[in-house]
CSV table of C-alpha atoms in Angstrom, one decimal:
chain,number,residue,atom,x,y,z
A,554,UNK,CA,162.4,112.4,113.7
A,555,UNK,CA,163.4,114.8,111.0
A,556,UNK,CA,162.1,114.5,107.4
A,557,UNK,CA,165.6,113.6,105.9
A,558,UNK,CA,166.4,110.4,108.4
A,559,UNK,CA,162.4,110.0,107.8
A,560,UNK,CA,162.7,109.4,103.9
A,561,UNK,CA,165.9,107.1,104.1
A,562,UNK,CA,164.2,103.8,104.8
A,563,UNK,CA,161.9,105.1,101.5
A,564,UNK,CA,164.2,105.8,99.7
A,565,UNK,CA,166.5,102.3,100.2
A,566,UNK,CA,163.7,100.7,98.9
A,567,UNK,CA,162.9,102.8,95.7
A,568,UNK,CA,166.7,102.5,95.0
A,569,UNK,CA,166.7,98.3,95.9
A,570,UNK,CA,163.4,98.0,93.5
A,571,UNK,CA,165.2,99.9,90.8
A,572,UNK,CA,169.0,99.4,91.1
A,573,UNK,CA,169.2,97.9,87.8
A,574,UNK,CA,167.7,101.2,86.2
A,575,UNK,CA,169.9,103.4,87.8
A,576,UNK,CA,173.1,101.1,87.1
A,577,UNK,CA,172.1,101.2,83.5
A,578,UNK,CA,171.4,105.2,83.4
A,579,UNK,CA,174.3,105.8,85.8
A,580,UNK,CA,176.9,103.9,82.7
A,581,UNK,CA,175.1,105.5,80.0
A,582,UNK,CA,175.5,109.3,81.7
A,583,UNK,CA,179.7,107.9,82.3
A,584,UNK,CA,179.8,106.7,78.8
A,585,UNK,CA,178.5,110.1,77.3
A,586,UNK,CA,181.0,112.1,79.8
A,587,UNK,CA,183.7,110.0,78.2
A,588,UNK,CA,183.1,110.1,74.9
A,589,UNK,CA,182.2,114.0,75.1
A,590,UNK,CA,185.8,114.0,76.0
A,591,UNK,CA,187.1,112.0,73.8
A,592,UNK,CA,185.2,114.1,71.0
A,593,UNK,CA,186.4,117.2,72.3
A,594,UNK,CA,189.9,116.2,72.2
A,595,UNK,CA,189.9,114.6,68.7
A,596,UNK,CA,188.3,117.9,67.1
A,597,UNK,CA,190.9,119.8,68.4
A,598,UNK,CA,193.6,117.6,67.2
A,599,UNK,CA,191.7,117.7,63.9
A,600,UNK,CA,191.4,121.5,64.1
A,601,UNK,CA,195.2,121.9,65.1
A,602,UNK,CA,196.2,119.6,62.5
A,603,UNK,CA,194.2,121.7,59.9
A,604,UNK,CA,196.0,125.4,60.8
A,605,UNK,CA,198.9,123.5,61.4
A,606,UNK,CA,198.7,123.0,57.3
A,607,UNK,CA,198.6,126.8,56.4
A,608,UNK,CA,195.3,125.6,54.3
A,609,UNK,CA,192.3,127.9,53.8
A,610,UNK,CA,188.7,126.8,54.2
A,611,UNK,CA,187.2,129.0,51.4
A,612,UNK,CA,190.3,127.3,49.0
A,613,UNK,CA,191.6,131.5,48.3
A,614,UNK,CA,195.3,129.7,48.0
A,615,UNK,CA,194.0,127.8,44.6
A,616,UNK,CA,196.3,124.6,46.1
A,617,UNK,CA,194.1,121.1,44.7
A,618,UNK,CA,196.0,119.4,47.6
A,619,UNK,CA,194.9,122.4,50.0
A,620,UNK,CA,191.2,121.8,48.5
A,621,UNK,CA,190.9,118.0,49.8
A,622,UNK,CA,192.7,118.8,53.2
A,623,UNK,CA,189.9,121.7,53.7
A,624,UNK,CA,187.4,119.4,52.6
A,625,UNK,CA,188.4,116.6,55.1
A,626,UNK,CA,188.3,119.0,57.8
A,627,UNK,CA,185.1,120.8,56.9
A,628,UNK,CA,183.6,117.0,56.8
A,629,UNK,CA,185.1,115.9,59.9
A,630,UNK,CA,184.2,119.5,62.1
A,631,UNK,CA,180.5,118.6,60.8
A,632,UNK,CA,180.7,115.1,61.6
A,633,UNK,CA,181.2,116.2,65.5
A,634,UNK,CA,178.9,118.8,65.7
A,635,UNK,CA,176.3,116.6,64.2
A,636,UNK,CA,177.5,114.2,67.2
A,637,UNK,CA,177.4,117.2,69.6
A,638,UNK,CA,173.6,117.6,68.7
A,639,UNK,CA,172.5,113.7,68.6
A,640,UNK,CA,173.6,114.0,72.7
A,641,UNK,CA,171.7,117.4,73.1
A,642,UNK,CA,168.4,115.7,71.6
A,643,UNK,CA,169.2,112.9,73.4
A,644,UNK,CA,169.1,114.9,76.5
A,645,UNK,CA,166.0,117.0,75.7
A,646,UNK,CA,164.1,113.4,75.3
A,647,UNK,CA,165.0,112.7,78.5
A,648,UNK,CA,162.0,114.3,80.6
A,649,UNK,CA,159.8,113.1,78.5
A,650,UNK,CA,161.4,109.4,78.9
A,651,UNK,CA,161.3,110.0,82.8
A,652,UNK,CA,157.6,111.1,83.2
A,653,UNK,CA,156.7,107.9,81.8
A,654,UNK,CA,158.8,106.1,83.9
A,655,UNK,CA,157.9,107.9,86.9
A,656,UNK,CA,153.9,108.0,85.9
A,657,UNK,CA,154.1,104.2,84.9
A,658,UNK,CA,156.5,101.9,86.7
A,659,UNK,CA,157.7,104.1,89.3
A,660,UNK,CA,154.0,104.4,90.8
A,661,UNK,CA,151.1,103.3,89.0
A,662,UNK,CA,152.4,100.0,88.7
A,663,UNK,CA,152.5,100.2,92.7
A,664,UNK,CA,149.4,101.4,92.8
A,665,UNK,CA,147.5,99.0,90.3
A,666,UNK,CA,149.2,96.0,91.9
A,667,UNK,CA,148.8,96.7,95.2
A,668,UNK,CA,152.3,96.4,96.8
A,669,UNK,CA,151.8,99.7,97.9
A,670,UNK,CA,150.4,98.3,100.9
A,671,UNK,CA,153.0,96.7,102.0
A,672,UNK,CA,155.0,100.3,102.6
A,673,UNK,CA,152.0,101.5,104.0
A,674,UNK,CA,151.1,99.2,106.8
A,675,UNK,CA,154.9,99.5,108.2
A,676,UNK,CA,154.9,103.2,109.5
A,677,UNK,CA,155.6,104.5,106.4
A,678,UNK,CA,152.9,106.7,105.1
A,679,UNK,CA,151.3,107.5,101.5
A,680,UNK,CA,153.5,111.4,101.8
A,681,UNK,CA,156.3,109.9,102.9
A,682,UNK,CA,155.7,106.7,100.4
A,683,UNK,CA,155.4,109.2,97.7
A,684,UNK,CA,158.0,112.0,98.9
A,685,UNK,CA,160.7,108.9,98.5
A,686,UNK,CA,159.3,108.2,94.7
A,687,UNK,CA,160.3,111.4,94.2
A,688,UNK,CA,163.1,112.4,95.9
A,689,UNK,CA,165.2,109.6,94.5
A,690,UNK,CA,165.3,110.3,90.9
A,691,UNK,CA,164.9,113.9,91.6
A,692,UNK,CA,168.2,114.5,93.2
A,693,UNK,CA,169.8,111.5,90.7
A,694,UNK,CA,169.1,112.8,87.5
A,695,UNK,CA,169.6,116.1,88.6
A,696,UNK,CA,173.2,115.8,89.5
A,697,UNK,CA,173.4,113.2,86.3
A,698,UNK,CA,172.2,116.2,84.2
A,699,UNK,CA,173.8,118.7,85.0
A,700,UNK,CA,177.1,116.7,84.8
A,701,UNK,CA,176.9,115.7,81.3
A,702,UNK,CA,175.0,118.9,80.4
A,703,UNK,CA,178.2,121.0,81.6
A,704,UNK,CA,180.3,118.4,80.1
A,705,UNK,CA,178.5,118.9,76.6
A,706,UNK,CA,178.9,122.9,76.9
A,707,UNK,CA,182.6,122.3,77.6
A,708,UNK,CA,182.8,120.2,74.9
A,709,UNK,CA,181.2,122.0,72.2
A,710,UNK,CA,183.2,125.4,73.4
A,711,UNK,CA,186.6,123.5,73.3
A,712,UNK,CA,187.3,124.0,69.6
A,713,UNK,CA,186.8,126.7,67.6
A,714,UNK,CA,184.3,125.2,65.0
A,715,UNK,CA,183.4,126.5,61.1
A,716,UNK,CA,180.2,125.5,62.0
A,717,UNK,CA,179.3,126.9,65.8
A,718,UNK,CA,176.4,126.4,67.6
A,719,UNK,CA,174.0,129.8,68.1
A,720,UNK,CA,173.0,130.2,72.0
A,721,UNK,CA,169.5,130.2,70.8
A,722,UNK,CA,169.5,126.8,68.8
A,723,UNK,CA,166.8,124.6,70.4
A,724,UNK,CA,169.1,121.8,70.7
A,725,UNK,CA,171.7,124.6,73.0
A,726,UNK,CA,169.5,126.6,74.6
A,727,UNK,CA,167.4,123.5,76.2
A,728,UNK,CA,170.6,121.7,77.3
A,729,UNK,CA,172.3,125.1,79.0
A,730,UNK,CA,171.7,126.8,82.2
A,731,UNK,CA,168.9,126.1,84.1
A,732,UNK,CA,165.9,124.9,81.8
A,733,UNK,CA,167.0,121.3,81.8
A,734,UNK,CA,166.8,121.4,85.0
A,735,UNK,CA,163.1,122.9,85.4
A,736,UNK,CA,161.8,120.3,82.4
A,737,UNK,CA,163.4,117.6,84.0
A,738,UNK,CA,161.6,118.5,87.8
A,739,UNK,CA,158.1,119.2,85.2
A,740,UNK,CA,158.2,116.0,84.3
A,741,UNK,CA,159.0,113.7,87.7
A,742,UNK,CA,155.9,115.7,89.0
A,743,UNK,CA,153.7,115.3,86.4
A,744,UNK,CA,154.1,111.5,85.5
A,745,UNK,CA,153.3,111.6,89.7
A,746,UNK,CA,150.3,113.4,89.3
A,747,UNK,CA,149.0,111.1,86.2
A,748,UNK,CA,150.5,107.9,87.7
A,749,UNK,CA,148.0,108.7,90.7
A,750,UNK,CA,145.3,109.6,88.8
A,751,UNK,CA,145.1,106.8,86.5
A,752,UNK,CA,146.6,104.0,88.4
A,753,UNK,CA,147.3,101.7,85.2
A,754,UNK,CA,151.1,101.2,83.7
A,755,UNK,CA,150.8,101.3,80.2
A,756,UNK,CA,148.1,104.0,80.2
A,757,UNK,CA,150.0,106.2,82.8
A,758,UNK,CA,153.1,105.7,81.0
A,759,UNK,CA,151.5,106.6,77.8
A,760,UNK,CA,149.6,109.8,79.1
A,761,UNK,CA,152.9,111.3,80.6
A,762,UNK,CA,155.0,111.1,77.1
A,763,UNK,CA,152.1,112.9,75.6
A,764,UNK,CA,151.5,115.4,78.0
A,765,UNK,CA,155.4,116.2,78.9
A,766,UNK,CA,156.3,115.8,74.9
A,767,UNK,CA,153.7,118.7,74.6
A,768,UNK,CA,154.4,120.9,76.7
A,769,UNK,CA,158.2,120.8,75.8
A,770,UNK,CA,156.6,121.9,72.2
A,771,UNK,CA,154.7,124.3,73.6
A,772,UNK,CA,157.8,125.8,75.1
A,773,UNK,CA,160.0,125.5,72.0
A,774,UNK,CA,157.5,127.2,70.6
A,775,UNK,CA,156.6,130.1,72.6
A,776,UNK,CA,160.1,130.6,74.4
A,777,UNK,CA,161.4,133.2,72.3
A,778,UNK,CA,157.9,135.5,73.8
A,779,UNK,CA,159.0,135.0,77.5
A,780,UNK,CA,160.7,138.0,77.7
A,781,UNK,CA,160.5,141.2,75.8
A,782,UNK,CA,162.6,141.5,72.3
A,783,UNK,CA,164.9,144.1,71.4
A,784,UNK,CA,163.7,146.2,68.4
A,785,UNK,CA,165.9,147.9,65.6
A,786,UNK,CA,164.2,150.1,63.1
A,787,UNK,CA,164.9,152.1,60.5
A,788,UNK,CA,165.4,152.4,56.1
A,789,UNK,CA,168.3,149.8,56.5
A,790,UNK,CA,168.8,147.2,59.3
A,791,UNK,CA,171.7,146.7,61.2
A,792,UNK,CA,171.5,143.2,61.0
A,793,UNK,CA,173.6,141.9,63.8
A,794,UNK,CA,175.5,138.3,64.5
A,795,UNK,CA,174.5,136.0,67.4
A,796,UNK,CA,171.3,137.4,68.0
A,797,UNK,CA,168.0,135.5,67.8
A,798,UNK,CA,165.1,137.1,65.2
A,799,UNK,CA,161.8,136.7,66.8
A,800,UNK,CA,160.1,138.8,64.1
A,801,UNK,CA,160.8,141.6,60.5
A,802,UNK,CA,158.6,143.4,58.9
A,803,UNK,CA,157.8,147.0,57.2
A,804,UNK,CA,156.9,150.7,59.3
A,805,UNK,CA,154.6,153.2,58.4
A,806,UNK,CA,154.9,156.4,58.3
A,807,UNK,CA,152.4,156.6,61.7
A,808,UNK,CA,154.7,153.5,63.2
A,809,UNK,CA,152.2,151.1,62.4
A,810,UNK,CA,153.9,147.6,61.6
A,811,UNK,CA,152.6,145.6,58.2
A,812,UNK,CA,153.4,142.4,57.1
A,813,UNK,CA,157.5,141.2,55.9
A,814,UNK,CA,154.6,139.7,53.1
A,815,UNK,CA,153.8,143.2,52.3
A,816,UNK,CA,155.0,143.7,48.7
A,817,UNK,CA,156.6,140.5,48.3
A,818,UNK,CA,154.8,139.4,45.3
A,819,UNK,CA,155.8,142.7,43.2
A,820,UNK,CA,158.6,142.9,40.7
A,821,UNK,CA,161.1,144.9,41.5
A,822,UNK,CA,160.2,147.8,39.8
A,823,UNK,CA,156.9,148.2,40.6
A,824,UNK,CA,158.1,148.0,44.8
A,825,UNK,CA,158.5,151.5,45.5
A,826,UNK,CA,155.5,152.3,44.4
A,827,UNK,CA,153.7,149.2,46.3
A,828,UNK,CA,155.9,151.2,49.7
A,829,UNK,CA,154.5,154.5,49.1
A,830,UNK,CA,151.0,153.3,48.4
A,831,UNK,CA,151.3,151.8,51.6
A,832,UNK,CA,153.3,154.3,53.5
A,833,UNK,CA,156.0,152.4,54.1
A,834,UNK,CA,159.0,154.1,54.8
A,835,UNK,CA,161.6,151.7,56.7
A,836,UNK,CA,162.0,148.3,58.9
A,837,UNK,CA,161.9,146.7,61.9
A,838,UNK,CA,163.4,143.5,63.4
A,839,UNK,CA,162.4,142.6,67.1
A,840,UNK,CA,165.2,140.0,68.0
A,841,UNK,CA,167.0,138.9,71.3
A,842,UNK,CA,170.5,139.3,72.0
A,843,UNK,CA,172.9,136.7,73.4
A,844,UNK,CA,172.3,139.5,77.1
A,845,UNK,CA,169.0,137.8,77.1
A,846,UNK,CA,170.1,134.6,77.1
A,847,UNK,CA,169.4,134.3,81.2
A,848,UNK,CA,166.1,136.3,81.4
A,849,UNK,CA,164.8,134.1,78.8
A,850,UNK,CA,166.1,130.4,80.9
A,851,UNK,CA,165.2,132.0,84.6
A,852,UNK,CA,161.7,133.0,83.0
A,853,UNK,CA,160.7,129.2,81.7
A,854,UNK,CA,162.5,127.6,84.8
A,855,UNK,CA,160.3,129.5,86.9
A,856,UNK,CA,157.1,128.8,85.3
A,857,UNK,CA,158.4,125.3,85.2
A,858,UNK,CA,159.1,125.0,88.6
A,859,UNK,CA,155.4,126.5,89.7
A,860,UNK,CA,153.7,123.8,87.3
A,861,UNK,CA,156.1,121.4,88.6
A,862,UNK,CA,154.6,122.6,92.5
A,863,UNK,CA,151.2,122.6,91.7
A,864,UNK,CA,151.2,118.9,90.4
A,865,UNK,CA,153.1,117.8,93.0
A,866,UNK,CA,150.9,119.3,95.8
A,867,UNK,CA,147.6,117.9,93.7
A,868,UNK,CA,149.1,114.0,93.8
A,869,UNK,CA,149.8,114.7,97.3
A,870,UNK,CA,146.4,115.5,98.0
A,871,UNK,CA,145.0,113.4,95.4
A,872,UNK,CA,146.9,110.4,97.4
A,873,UNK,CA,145.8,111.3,101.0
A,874,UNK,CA,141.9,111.3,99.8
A,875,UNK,CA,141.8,108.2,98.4
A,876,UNK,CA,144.0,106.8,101.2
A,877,UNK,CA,142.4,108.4,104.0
């Protein structure tokens, strides 16, 4: 018997228990595809409109009526990015939300009330048992992901906005590519792991919101060290758009870097001589440009992915000890 045809009798059940969760979560990801759309569509109108009206946004022409029209636009393009970013959070929440599902009702709940036994006493073993607990969100909220995830890209990048989104925002760069993807397999393992381990609902649940929310800090936090910045140096800085500044600050003469704070507190005047008794003689800005936009989401999917194996290969074993 092969592992797929294996896992469908598993897997009908985990669907049956929670068909009411995934109705629910299947209309909300439909509703946010739709009105994505919709969004996208009306800020174009709005944005066609405005050129449409030979206006100016920085109100050069001197027109009062030009003035409100810009205004109105300006208000309205922010109004839908704001909207843009309330999904993208919305969508960053979601692993944590799923580890606690996964860790508390999904399998702990089974586990602290015993029904597990049922499964297990009709040819359907604790790997198999757990595989299909898996497997079943896994593949669901994958393809649910990455739907409205591509739909939000194409829906930010329809209209040219005053106010665009930078590739490295938090709120982009954890809803593009692949990293989604990697937090949202983190999480299903982990709230498996914990939901084994502790075997209680509320506690599971609780434990896998803190321990997924931190680590999707941690990674907010350390992502822009995953892969090795640029660096520009020099007396002046070529400051460039659309890159990502991971860190500024003075060069010695011997290349040794000081502090941005360096000098900071001195009046103007009395700088240059707070630079040469410091040997300071230009700049340097490590950054990232938008070319490292894919190093930087393969690197954090990958180490992702590895924590997301060794969880899932400790509840396994976990499982088959205290079952065997």
């Amino acid at each position: 018997m092969s592992t797929l045809t294996a896992l469908r009798g598993p897997a009908r059940v985990v669907v049956r228990q929670h068909r009411w969760t995934l109705w629910i979560a299947g209309g909300l990801a439909l509703l946010t595809v739709a009105g994505l759309i919709a969004l996208a569509l009306r800020s174009a109108h709005v944005a066609e409109v405005f050129a449409a009206s030979e206006c100016r946004t920085d109100g050069a022409d001197g027109n009062r009526e030009c003035m409100q029209v810009a205004r109105n636009y300006l208000d309205s393009m922010f109004t839908y990015r704001r909207l843009f970013e309330d999904v993208a959070l919305a969508l960053m929440a979601l692993p944590v939300l799923l580890s606690g599902f996964v860790a508390g009702p999904l399998i702990a709940r089974e586990l602290e009330t015993g029904t597990f036994k049922l499964s297990w006493t009709q040819s359907v073993s604790p790997a198999r048992w757990l595989a299909a607990r898996l497997a079943v969100p896994a593949v669901l909220l994958l393809a649910g992901t990455g739907v409205v995830s591509a739909s939000l890209y194409q829906a930010r990048s329809h209209t040219e906005s005053p106010y665009p989104s930078e590739w490295h925002a938090m709120h982009v760069f954890s809803t593009t590519g692949t990293v989604l993807a990697g937090h949202v397999l983190f999480a299903l393992c982990v709230g498996a792991l914990i939901g084994i381990l502790v075997r209680r609902t509320l506690l599971a649940l609780a434990l896998s919101v803190l321990v997924t929310g931190a680590v999707g800090v941690a990674f907010a936090g350390l992502r822009a060290h995953l892969w090795p910045p640029s660096t520009v140096s020099g007396t002046s800085l070529d400051v460039r758009e659309n890159i990502w500044w991971v860190g500024t600050g003075h060069l010695t003469g011997t290349g040794e870097r000081l502090s941005q704070d360096v000098c900071a507190d001195v009046s103007e005047s009395a700088r240059a001589r707070c630079f040469a008794d410091n040997g300071i003689t230009g700049h340097y800005l490590d950054y990232h440009p938008a070319s490292h936009f894919w190093p930087l989401q393969l690197v954090e999917t990958g180490i992702l992915l590895a924590l997301a194996a060794v969880a899932v290969t400790v509840a396994f074993r976990l499982l088959r000890r205290r079952t065997g």
